[in-house]
């Protein structure tokens, strides 16, 4: 970019409200204009209290080609997967599950208190997406301060502070609590999205509140944030992903054929997808729409 080129403008997007079982969620990603931000390809934000009356959790279901990043804001869940992992996750902790060629997991409620969490997916690059699955739990995430903001670094690096969580591409995610003004450094090679979850935040010239989110194109070295009361937001960024992904149900692939094959193997419970012990029933859905005419 030369000095004559105008800086690409930020874009205000809106999350869609949807139901996952009895719980209301804001689905912030994917968006129509852009399927991915960096390699971030999915973001559901499950608000406080909303699932308390209903859902016992999410029964066993498969994934391929992605990492699930579960960021617990309040409450507890129990993660089980086909690797034999059995892990309680509490507020301020992160679960990172790498699906690779195939994994099955269930997320069960622990007790009946309110749960607030962000469930994110990262598309795996071709170099790792057909490899072994893996699971990590992180309860000692690093923090970094900028002015009146404190950020927890979930994945990748922000302000010189790095998370120990695995990453296969150049991306980062952070949860930022703000009570005044802050200038947050950005990697100019990254595109970003800011996702307010509590209260209103002013980012540059734009004031945002859930379900709005703000997309920032590459080329920015910082973003100025402010709020009048306390606010909290998720920040995601990454190098624009140059692989065209095909997302359907719980699969991130490249072609219809490979997604169809994975789904058939899940439906027939092949050895690619071992069902972990769970009190919850496994989840099945109809084949992809391109198979029915
Ligand atoms: Mn899942």
Coordinates of C-alpha atoms and ligand atoms in Angstrom, one line a residue:
X1 CA 0.0 0.0 0.0
X2 CA 1.3 3.4 -0.9
X3 CA 0.7 6.7 0.9
X4 CA -1.8 7.7 -1.8
X5 CA -4.0 4.6 -1.3
X6 CA -6.8 5.3 1.2
X7 CA -6.8 3.0 4.2
X8 CA -9.6 0.4 3.8
X9 CA -12.5 1.4 5.9
X10 CA -13.6 -0.6 9.0
X11 CA -16.9 -2.4 8.5
X12 CA -19.7 -2.8 11.1
X13 CA -21.2 -6.3 11.1
X14 CA -24.0 -7.8 13.1
X15 CA -24.1 -11.1 14.8
X16 CA -27.1 -13.3 14.2
X17 CA -29.2 -14.6 17.0
X18 CA -29.7 -18.3 17.0
X19 CA -30.8 -21.2 19.2
X20 CA -28.5 -24.0 20.2
X21 CA -30.8 -26.3 22.2
X22 CA -32.5 -24.1 24.8
X23 CA -29.8 -21.5 24.8
X24 CA -29.7 -18.3 22.8
X25 CA -26.5 -17.5 21.1
X26 CA -25.0 -14.7 19.1
X27 CA -23.3 -16.1 16.0
X28 CA -20.7 -13.5 15.1
X29 CA -18.9 -15.6 12.5
X30 CA -19.0 -16.6 9.7
X31 CA -20.3 -13.4 8.0
X32 CA -21.6 -13.1 4.5
X33 CA -19.0 -10.6 3.3
X34 CA -16.1 -12.6 4.7
X35 CA -16.2 -16.3 5.7
X36 CA -13.0 -16.0 7.7
X37 CA -11.1 -13.4 9.7
X38 CA -7.5 -14.8 9.6
X39 CA -8.3 -18.5 10.1
X40 CA -11.1 -17.7 12.6
X41 CA -14.2 -19.2 10.9
X42 CA -16.8 -19.5 13.6
X43 CA -17.8 -17.6 16.7
X44 CA -20.8 -18.4 18.9
X45 CA -21.2 -16.3 22.1
X46 CA -23.4 -17.8 24.7
X47 CA -24.7 -15.2 27.1
X48 CA -25.0 -15.3 30.9
X49 CA -27.9 -17.2 32.4
X50 CA -29.5 -18.1 29.1
X51 CA -28.9 -21.8 29.1
X52 CA -29.6 -22.3 32.8
X53 CA -33.2 -23.2 32.4
X54 CA -32.7 -25.7 29.6
X55 CA -29.8 -27.4 27.9
X56 CA -27.8 -30.1 29.6
X57 CA -25.0 -29.4 27.1
X58 CA -24.2 -30.7 23.7
X59 CA -24.0 -34.4 23.0
X60 CA -21.3 -36.2 21.1
X61 CA -20.7 -34.9 17.6
X62 CA -17.9 -35.0 15.1
X63 CA -15.5 -32.4 13.7
X64 CA -12.8 -32.4 11.0
X65 CA -10.3 -29.8 9.8
X66 CA -10.7 -27.2 12.6
X67 CA -9.7 -26.3 16.1
X68 CA -12.4 -25.6 18.6
X69 CA -11.4 -22.8 21.1
X70 CA -13.6 -22.8 24.1
X71 CA -13.3 -19.7 26.3
X72 CA -15.2 -19.9 29.6
X73 CA -16.4 -16.6 30.9
X74 CA -18.5 -17.9 33.7
X75 CA -19.8 -21.2 34.9
X76 CA -18.4 -24.7 34.3
X77 CA -18.6 -27.3 31.6
X78 CA -17.2 -30.9 31.3
X79 CA -15.4 -31.7 28.0
X80 CA -15.2 -35.3 26.8
X81 CA -13.7 -36.4 23.5
X82 CA -12.7 -39.5 21.5
X83 CA -9.1 -39.2 22.6
X84 CA -10.3 -40.0 26.2
X85 CA -10.0 -36.5 27.4
X86 CA -12.2 -35.6 30.4
X87 CA -11.7 -32.1 31.5
X88 CA -13.7 -29.6 33.5
X89 CA -13.3 -26.1 32.2
X90 CA -14.0 -23.1 34.5
X91 CA -14.2 -19.3 34.1
X92 CA -10.9 -17.9 32.8
X93 CA -9.8 -21.2 31.3
X94 CA -9.4 -22.3 27.7
X95 CA -9.9 -25.6 26.0
X96 CA -8.3 -26.1 22.6
X97 CA -9.3 -29.1 20.6
X98 CA -7.6 -29.9 17.3
X99 CA -9.8 -32.1 15.1
X100 CA -7.4 -32.9 12.3
X101 CA -8.8 -35.8 10.3
X102 CA -11.5 -36.5 12.9
X103 CA -12.6 -36.2 16.5
X104 CA -15.8 -36.5 18.5
X105 CA -16.6 -34.5 21.6
X106 CA -19.4 -33.7 24.1
X107 CA -19.7 -30.7 26.3
X108 CA -21.8 -31.4 29.4
X109 CA -23.2 -29.0 31.9
X110 CA -21.7 -29.2 35.5
X111 CA -24.4 -28.2 38.0
X112 CA -27.2 -25.9 36.9
X113 CA -25.7 -22.4 37.3
X114 CA -25.5 -19.9 34.4
X115 CA -22.9 -20.5 31.7
X116 CA -21.3 -17.8 29.6
X117 CA -18.8 -18.8 27.0
X118 CA -17.3 -18.2 23.6
X119 CA -17.0 -21.1 21.2
X120 CA -14.7 -20.4 18.4
X121 CA -13.3 -22.4 15.5
X122 CA -10.1 -21.9 13.7
X123 CA -9.7 -23.5 10.2
X124 CA -6.7 -25.7 10.0
X125 CA -4.3 -25.2 7.1
X126 CA -3.8 -27.9 4.6
X127 CA -0.4 -28.7 6.2
X128 CA -2.1 -30.0 9.4
X129 CA -5.8 -30.6 8.7
X130 CA -5.5 -34.3 7.9
X131 CA -3.2 -35.0 10.8
X132 CA -3.9 -36.5 14.3
X133 CA -6.4 -34.9 16.6
X134 CA -5.3 -33.4 19.9
X135 CA -6.6 -31.7 23.0
X136 CA -5.2 -29.0 25.3
X137 CA -6.4 -27.3 28.5
X138 CA -5.0 -24.0 29.6
X139 CA -5.6 -22.6 33.1
X140 CA -2.6 -20.2 33.2
X141 CA -3.3 -17.8 30.4
X142 CA -1.1 -14.7 30.2
X143 CA -2.3 -11.1 30.7
X144 CA -1.2 -7.8 29.2
X145 CA -2.2 -4.2 30.0
X146 CA -2.7 -1.3 27.7
X147 CA -3.7 2.0 29.4
X148 CA -7.1 1.3 31.0
X149 CA -7.4 -2.2 29.5
X150 CA -6.4 -5.6 30.6
X151 CA -6.3 -8.4 28.0
X152 CA -6.1 -12.1 28.5
X153 CA -4.2 -13.6 25.6
X154 CA -6.1 -16.7 24.5
X155 CA -4.2 -17.7 21.4
X156 CA -1.2 -16.2 19.6
X157 CA 0.5 -13.0 20.7
X158 CA -0.7 -9.6 21.7
X159 CA 1.6 -6.7 22.9
X160 CA 4.6 -9.0 23.2
X161 CA 2.7 -11.5 25.4
X162 CA 2.1 -15.0 23.9
X163 CA -0.3 -17.8 24.8
X164 CA 1.0 -21.3 25.1
X165 CA -2.0 -22.6 23.1
X166 CA -1.2 -24.4 19.9
X167 CA -1.6 -22.6 16.7
X168 CA -1.0 -23.8 13.1
X169 CA -1.4 -20.4 11.5
X170 CA -0.6 -16.8 12.2
X171 CA -3.6 -15.7 14.3
X172 CA -4.4 -14.4 17.7
X173 CA -7.4 -14.1 20.1
X174 CA -7.8 -12.1 23.3
X175 CA -10.4 -11.1 25.8
X176 CA -10.1 -7.5 26.8
X177 CA -11.7 -5.6 29.7
X178 CA -11.7 -1.9 29.4
X179 CA -12.5 0.9 31.9
X180 CA -11.5 4.1 30.2
X181 CA -9.0 4.6 27.3
X182 CA -6.5 2.2 25.7
X183 CA -4.4 2.0 22.6
X184 CA -4.0 -1.6 21.5
X185 CA -1.2 -2.5 19.2
X186 CA -2.1 -4.4 16.1
X187 CA 0.0 -6.5 13.6
X188 CA -0.3 -4.6 10.3
X189 CA -0.3 -8.0 8.5
X190 CA -3.4 -9.1 10.3
X191 CA -7.1 -8.4 9.7
X192 CA -9.1 -8.1 12.9
X193 CA -12.6 -8.3 14.3
X194 CA -13.7 -6.7 17.6
X195 CA -16.7 -8.4 19.3
X196 CA -18.2 -6.5 22.2
X197 CA -19.7 -8.9 24.8
X198 CA -20.4 -6.6 27.8
X199 CA -21.4 -2.9 27.5
X200 CA -20.6 -0.5 24.7
X201 CA -17.1 0.3 23.4
X202 CA -15.8 3.0 21.1
X203 CA -13.3 1.8 18.6
X204 CA -11.7 4.6 16.5
X205 CA -14.8 6.5 15.2
X206 CA -17.3 3.7 15.8
X207 CA -19.4 3.0 18.9
X208 CA -20.3 -0.7 19.2
X209 CA -22.5 -2.9 21.3
X210 CA -23.5 -6.5 21.0
X211 CA -24.6 -7.9 18.6
X212 CA -22.5 -5.5 16.5
X213 CA -18.9 -6.2 15.6
X214 CA -16.2 -4.3 13.9
X215 CA -14.0 -5.6 11.1
X216 CA -10.7 -3.9 10.6
X217 CA -8.8 -4.6 7.4
X218 CA -5.1 -5.3 7.3
X219 CA -2.7 -2.3 7.5
X220 CA -3.5 -0.9 10.9
X221 CA -0.8 -0.7 13.6
X222 CA -3.1 0.1 16.5
X223 CA -6.7 0.7 17.5
X224 CA -7.9 3.3 20.0
X225 CA -10.6 2.0 22.4
X226 CA -12.6 3.8 25.0
X227 CA -15.8 3.4 27.0
X228 CA -17.7 5.4 29.6
X229 CA -18.5 2.4 31.8
X230 CA -16.7 -0.9 32.0
X231 CA -16.9 -2.9 28.8
X232 CA -15.5 -6.2 27.6
X233 CA -14.8 -7.4 24.1
X234 CA -13.2 -10.2 22.3
X235 CA -10.4 -9.3 19.7
X236 CA -9.6 -11.8 17.0
X237 CA -7.0 -11.3 14.3
X238 CA -4.8 -13.1 11.8
X239 CA -3.2 -13.1 8.5
X240 CA -5.9 -13.3 5.8
X241 CA -6.4 -17.0 5.0
X242 CA -5.7 -17.9 1.4
X243 CA -7.3 -21.3 1.4
X244 CA -10.9 -21.4 0.4
X245 CA -12.8 -23.4 3.0
X246 CA -16.0 -25.4 2.7
X247 CA -17.9 -25.3 6.0
X248 CA -20.9 -27.5 6.5
X249 CA -22.4 -28.6 9.9
X250 CA -19.4 -29.4 12.1
X251 CA -16.9 -29.9 9.3
X252 CA -14.3 -27.6 7.8
X253 CA -13.0 -29.0 4.5
X254 CA -12.2 -28.0 1.0
X255 CA -14.5 -30.1 -1.2
X256 CA -18.0 -31.5 -1.1
X257 CA -16.7 -35.0 -1.6
X258 CA -14.5 -35.0 1.6
X259 CA -17.3 -33.4 3.7
X260 CA -19.8 -36.0 2.4
X261 CA -17.3 -38.8 3.1
X262 CA -16.7 -37.6 6.7
X263 CA -20.5 -37.3 7.3
X264 CA -21.1 -40.8 6.0
X265 CA -18.4 -42.1 8.3
X266 CA -20.0 -40.2 11.3
X267 CA -23.5 -41.5 10.4
X268 CA -22.2 -45.1 10.2
X269 CA -20.0 -44.6 13.3
X270 CA -16.9 -45.7 11.5
X271 CA -13.6 -46.0 13.5
X272 CA -12.7 -42.6 12.3
X273 CA -15.2 -41.2 14.8
X274 CA -15.2 -43.0 18.2
X275 CA -18.0 -41.8 20.4
X276 CA -16.8 -40.8 23.9
X277 CA -18.7 -41.9 27.0
X278 CA -21.4 -39.3 27.7
X279 CA -24.8 -39.2 29.4
X280 CA -26.0 -37.2 26.4
X281 CA -27.2 -38.7 23.1
X282 CA -25.1 -38.3 20.0
X283 CA -26.2 -35.7 17.5
X284 CA -27.1 -36.7 14.0
X285 CA -28.3 -34.6 11.1
X286 CA -29.4 -35.3 7.5
X287 CA -26.7 -35.5 4.8
X288 CA -25.5 -32.3 3.2
X289 CA -27.9 -30.5 0.9
X290 CA -25.9 -31.2 -2.2
X291 CA -26.6 -34.9 -1.8
X292 CA -30.4 -34.5 -2.1
X293 CA -32.2 -33.3 -5.2
Ligands
LIG1 MN1 -18.2 -29.1 18.7

